[in-house]
mmCIF file of N, CA and C in Angstrom:
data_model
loop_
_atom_site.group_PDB
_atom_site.id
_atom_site.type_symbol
_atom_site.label_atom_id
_atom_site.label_comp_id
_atom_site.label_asym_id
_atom_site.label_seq_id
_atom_site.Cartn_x
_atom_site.Cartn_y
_atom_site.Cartn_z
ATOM 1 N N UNK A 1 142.749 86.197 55.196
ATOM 2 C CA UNK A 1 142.955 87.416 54.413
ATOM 3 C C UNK A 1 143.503 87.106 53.032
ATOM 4 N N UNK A 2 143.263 88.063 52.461
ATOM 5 C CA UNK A 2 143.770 87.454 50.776
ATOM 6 C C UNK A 2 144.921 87.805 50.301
ATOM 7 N N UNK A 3 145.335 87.175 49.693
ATOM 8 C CA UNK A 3 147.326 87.122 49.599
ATOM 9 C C UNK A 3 146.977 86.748 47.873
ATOM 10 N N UNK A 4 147.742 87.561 46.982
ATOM 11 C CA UNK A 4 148.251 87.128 45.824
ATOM 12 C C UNK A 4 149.615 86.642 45.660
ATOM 13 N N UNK A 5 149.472 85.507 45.947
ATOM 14 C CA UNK A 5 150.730 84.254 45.745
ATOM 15 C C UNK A 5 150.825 83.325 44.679
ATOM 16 N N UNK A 6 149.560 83.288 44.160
ATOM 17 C CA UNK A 6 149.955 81.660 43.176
ATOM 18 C C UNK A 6 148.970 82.152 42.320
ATOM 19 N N UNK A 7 148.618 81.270 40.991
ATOM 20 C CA UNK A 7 148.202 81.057 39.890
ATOM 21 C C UNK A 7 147.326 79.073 40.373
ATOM 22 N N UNK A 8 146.002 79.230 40.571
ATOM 23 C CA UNK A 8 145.886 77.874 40.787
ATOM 24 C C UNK A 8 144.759 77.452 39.908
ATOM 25 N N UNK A 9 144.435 78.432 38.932
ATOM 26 C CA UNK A 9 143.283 77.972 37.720
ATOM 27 C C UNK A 9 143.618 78.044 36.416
ATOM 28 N N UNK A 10 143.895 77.043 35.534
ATOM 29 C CA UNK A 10 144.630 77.177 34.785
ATOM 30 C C UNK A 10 142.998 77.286 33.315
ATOM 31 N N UNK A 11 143.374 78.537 32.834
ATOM 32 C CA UNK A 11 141.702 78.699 32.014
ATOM 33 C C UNK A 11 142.039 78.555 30.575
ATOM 34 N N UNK A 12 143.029 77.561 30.252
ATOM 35 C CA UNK A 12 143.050 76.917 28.805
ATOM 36 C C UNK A 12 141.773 76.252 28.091
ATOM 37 N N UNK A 13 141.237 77.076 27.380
ATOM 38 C CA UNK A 13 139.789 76.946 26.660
ATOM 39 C C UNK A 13 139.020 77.182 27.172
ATOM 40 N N UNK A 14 138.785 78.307 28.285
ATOM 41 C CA UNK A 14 137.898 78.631 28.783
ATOM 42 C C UNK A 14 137.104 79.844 27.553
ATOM 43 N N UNK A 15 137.883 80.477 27.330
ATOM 44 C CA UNK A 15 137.453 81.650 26.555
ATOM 45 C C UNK A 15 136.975 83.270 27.699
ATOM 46 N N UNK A 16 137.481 82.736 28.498
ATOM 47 C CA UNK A 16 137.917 83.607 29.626
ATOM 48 C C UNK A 16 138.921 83.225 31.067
ATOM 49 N N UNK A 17 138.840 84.541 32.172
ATOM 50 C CA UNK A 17 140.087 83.856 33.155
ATOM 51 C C UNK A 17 139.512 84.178 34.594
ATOM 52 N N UNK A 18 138.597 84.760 34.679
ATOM 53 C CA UNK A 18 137.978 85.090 35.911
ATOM 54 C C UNK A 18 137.151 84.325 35.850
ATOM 55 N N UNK A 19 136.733 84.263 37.998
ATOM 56 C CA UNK A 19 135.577 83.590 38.060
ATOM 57 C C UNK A 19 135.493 84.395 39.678
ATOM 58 N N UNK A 20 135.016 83.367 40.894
ATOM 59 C CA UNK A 20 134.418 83.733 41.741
ATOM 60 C C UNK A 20 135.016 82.253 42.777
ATOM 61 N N UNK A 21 135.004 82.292 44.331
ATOM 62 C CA UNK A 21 135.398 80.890 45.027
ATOM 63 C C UNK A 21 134.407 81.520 46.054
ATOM 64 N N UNK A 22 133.655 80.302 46.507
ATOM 65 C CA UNK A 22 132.692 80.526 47.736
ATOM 66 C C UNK A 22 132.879 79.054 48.604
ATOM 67 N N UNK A 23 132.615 79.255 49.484
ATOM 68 C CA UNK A 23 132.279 78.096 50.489
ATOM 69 C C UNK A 23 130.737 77.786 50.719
ATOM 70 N N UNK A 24 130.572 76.159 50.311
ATOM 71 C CA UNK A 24 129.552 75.957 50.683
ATOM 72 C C UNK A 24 129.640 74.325 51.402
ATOM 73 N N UNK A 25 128.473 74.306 52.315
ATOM 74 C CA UNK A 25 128.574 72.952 53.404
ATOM 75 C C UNK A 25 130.247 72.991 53.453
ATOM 76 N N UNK A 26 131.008 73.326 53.801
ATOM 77 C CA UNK A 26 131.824 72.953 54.012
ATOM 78 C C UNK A 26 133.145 72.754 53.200
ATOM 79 N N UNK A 27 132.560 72.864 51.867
ATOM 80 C CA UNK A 27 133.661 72.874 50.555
ATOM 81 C C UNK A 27 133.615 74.286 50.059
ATOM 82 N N UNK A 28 135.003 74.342 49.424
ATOM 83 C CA UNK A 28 135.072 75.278 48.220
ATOM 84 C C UNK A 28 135.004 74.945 46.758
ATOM 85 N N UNK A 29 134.042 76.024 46.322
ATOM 86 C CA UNK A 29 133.728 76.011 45.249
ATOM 87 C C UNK A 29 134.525 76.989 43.880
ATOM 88 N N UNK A 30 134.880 76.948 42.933
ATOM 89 C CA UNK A 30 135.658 77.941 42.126
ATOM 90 C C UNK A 30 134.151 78.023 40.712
ATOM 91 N N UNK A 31 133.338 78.636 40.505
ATOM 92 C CA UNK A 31 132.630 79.276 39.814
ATOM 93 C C UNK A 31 133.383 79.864 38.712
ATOM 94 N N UNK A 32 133.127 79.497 37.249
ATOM 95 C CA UNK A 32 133.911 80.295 36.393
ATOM 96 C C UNK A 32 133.002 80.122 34.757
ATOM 97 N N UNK A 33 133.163 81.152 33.783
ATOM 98 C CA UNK A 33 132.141 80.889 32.665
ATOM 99 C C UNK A 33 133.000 80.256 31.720
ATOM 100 N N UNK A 34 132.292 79.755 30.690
ATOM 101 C CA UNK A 34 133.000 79.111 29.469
ATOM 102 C C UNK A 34 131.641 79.450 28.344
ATOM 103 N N UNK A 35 132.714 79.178 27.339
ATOM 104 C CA UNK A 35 131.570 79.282 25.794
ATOM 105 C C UNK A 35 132.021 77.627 25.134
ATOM 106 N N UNK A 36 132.029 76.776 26.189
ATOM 107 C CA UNK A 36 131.708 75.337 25.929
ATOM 108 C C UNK A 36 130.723 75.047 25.153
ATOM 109 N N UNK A 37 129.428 75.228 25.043
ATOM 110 C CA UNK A 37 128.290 74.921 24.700
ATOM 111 C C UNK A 37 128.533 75.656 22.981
ATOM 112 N N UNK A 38 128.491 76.949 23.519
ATOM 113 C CA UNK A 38 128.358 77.433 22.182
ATOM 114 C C UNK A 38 128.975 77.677 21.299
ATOM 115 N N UNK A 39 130.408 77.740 21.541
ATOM 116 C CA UNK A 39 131.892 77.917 20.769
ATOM 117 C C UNK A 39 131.548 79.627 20.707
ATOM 118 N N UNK A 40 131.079 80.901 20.925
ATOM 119 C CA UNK A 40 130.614 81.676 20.943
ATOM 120 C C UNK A 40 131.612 82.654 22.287
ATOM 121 N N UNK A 41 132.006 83.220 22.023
ATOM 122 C CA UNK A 41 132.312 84.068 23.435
ATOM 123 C C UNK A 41 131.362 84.891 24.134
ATOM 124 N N UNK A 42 130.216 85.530 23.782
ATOM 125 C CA UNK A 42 129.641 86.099 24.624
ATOM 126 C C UNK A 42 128.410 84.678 24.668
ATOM 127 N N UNK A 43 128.223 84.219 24.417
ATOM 128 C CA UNK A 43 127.036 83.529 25.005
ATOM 129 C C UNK A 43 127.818 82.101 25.869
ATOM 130 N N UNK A 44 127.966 82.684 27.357
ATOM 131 C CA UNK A 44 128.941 81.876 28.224
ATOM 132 C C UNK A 44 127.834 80.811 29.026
ATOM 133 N N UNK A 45 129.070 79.690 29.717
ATOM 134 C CA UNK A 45 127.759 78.633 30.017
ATOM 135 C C UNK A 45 128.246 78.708 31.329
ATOM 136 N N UNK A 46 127.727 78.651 32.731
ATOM 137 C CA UNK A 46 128.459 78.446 34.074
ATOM 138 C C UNK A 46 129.008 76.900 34.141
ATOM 139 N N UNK A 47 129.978 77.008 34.870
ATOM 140 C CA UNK A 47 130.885 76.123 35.462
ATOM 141 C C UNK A 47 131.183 75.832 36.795
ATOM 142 N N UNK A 48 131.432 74.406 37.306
ATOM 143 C CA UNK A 48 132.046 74.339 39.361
ATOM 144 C C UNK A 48 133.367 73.623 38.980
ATOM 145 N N UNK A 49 134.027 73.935 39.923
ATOM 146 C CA UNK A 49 135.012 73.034 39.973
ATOM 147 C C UNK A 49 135.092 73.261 41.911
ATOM 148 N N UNK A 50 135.494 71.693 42.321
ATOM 149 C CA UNK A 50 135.720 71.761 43.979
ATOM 150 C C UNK A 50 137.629 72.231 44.287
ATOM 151 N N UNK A 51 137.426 73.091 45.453
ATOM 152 C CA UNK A 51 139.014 73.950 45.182
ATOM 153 C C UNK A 51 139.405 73.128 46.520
ATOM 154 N N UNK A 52 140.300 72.327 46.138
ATOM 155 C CA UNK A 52 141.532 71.819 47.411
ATOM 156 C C UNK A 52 142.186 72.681 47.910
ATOM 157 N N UNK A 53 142.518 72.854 49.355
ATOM 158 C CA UNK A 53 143.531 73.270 49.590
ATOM 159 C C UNK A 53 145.008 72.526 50.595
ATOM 160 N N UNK A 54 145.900 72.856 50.273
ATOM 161 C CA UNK A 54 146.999 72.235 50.713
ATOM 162 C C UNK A 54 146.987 72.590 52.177
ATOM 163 N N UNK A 55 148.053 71.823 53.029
ATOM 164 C CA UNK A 55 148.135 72.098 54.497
ATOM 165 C C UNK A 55 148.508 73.283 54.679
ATOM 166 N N UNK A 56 149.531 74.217 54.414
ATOM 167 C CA UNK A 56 149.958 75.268 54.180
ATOM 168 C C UNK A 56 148.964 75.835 53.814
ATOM 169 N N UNK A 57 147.252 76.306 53.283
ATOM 170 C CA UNK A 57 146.720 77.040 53.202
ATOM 171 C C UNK A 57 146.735 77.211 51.448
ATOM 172 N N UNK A 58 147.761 76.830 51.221
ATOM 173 C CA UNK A 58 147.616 77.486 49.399
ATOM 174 C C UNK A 58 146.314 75.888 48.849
ATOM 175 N N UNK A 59 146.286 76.768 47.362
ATOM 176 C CA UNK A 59 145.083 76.262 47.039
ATOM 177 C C UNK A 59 145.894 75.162 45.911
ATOM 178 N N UNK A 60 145.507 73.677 45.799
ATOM 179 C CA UNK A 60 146.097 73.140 44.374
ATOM 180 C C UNK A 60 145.693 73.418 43.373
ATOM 181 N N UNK A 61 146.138 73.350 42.654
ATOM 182 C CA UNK A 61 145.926 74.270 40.796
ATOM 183 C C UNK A 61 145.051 72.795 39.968
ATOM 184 N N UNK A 62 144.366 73.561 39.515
ATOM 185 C CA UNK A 62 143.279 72.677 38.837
ATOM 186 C C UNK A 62 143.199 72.985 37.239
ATOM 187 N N UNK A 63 142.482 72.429 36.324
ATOM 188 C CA UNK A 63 141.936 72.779 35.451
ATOM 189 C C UNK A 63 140.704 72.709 34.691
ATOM 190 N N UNK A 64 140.091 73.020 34.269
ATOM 191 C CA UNK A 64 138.078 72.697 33.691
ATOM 192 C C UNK A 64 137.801 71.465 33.488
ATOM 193 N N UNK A 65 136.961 70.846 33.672
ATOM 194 C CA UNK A 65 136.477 69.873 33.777
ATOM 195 C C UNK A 65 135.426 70.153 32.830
ATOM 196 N N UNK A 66 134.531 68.709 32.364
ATOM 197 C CA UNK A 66 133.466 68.442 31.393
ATOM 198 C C UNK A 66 132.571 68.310 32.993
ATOM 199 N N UNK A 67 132.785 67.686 34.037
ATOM 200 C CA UNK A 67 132.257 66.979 34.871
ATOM 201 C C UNK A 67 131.446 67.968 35.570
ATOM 202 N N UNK A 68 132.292 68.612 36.393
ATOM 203 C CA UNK A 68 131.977 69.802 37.394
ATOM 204 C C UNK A 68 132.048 68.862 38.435
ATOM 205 N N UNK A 69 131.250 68.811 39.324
ATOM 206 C CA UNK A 69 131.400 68.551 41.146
ATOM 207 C C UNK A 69 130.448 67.755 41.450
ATOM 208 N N UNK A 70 130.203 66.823 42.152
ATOM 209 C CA UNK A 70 129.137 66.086 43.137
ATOM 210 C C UNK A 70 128.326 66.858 43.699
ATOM 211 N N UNK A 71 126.995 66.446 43.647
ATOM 212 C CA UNK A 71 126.004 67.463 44.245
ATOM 213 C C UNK A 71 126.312 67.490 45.971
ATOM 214 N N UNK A 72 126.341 68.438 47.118
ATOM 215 C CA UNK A 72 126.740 68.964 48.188
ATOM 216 C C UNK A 72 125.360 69.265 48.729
ATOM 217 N N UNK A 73 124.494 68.768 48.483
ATOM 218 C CA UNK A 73 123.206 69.753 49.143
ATOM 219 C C UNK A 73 122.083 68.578 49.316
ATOM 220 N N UNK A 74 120.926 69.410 49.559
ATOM 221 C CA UNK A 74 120.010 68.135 49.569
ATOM 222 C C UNK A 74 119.648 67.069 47.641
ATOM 223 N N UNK A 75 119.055 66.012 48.512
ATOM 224 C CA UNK A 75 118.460 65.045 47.002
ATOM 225 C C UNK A 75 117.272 66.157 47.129
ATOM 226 N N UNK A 76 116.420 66.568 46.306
ATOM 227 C CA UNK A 76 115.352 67.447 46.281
ATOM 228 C C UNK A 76 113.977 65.991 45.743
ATOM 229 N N UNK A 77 114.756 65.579 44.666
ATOM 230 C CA UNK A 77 113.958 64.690 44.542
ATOM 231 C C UNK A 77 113.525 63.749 45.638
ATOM 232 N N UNK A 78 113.664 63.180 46.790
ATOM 233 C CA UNK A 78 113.376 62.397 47.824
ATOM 234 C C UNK A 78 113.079 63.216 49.124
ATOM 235 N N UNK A 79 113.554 64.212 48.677
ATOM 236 C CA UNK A 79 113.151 65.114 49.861
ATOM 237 C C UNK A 79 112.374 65.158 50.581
ATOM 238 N N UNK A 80 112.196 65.074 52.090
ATOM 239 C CA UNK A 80 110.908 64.965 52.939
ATOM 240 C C UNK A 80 110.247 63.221 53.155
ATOM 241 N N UNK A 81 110.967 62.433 52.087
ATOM 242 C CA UNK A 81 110.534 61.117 52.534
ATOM 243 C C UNK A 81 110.992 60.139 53.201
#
């Protein structure tokens, strides 16, 4: 259930502060926009970052990355061979 307890995305140069967290294979994902690309605020670029969470359930606090995340899914390119 969802509890507002902590602050764990820290959106210094994002050019915004919202985003979205989903689970996929097994990880969490934190989804969030930036105007990285364009220096532009409305023309935003998507973003991943992978969301840890502590034993206790809370989430560790992160911040944007250039990188984003390891691909989690299939190689598409080799796929089927």
């Amino acid at each position: 259930p969802w509890e507002d307890a902590q602050i764990f995305f820290n959106p210094t140069g994002c050019g915004t502060s919202h985003g979205s967290i989903t689970e996929f294979n097994g990880k969490w994902y934190w989804f969030y926009h930036t105007q990285d690309l364009s220096n532009i605020g409305e023309q935003r670029s998507v973003s991943v970052e992978e969301v840890i969470f502590n034993d206790d359930g809370s989430i560790q606090r992160f911040s944007k990355t250039s990188e984003g995340v390891l691909q989690n899914g299939p190689d598409y390119e080799n796929f089927g061979r």
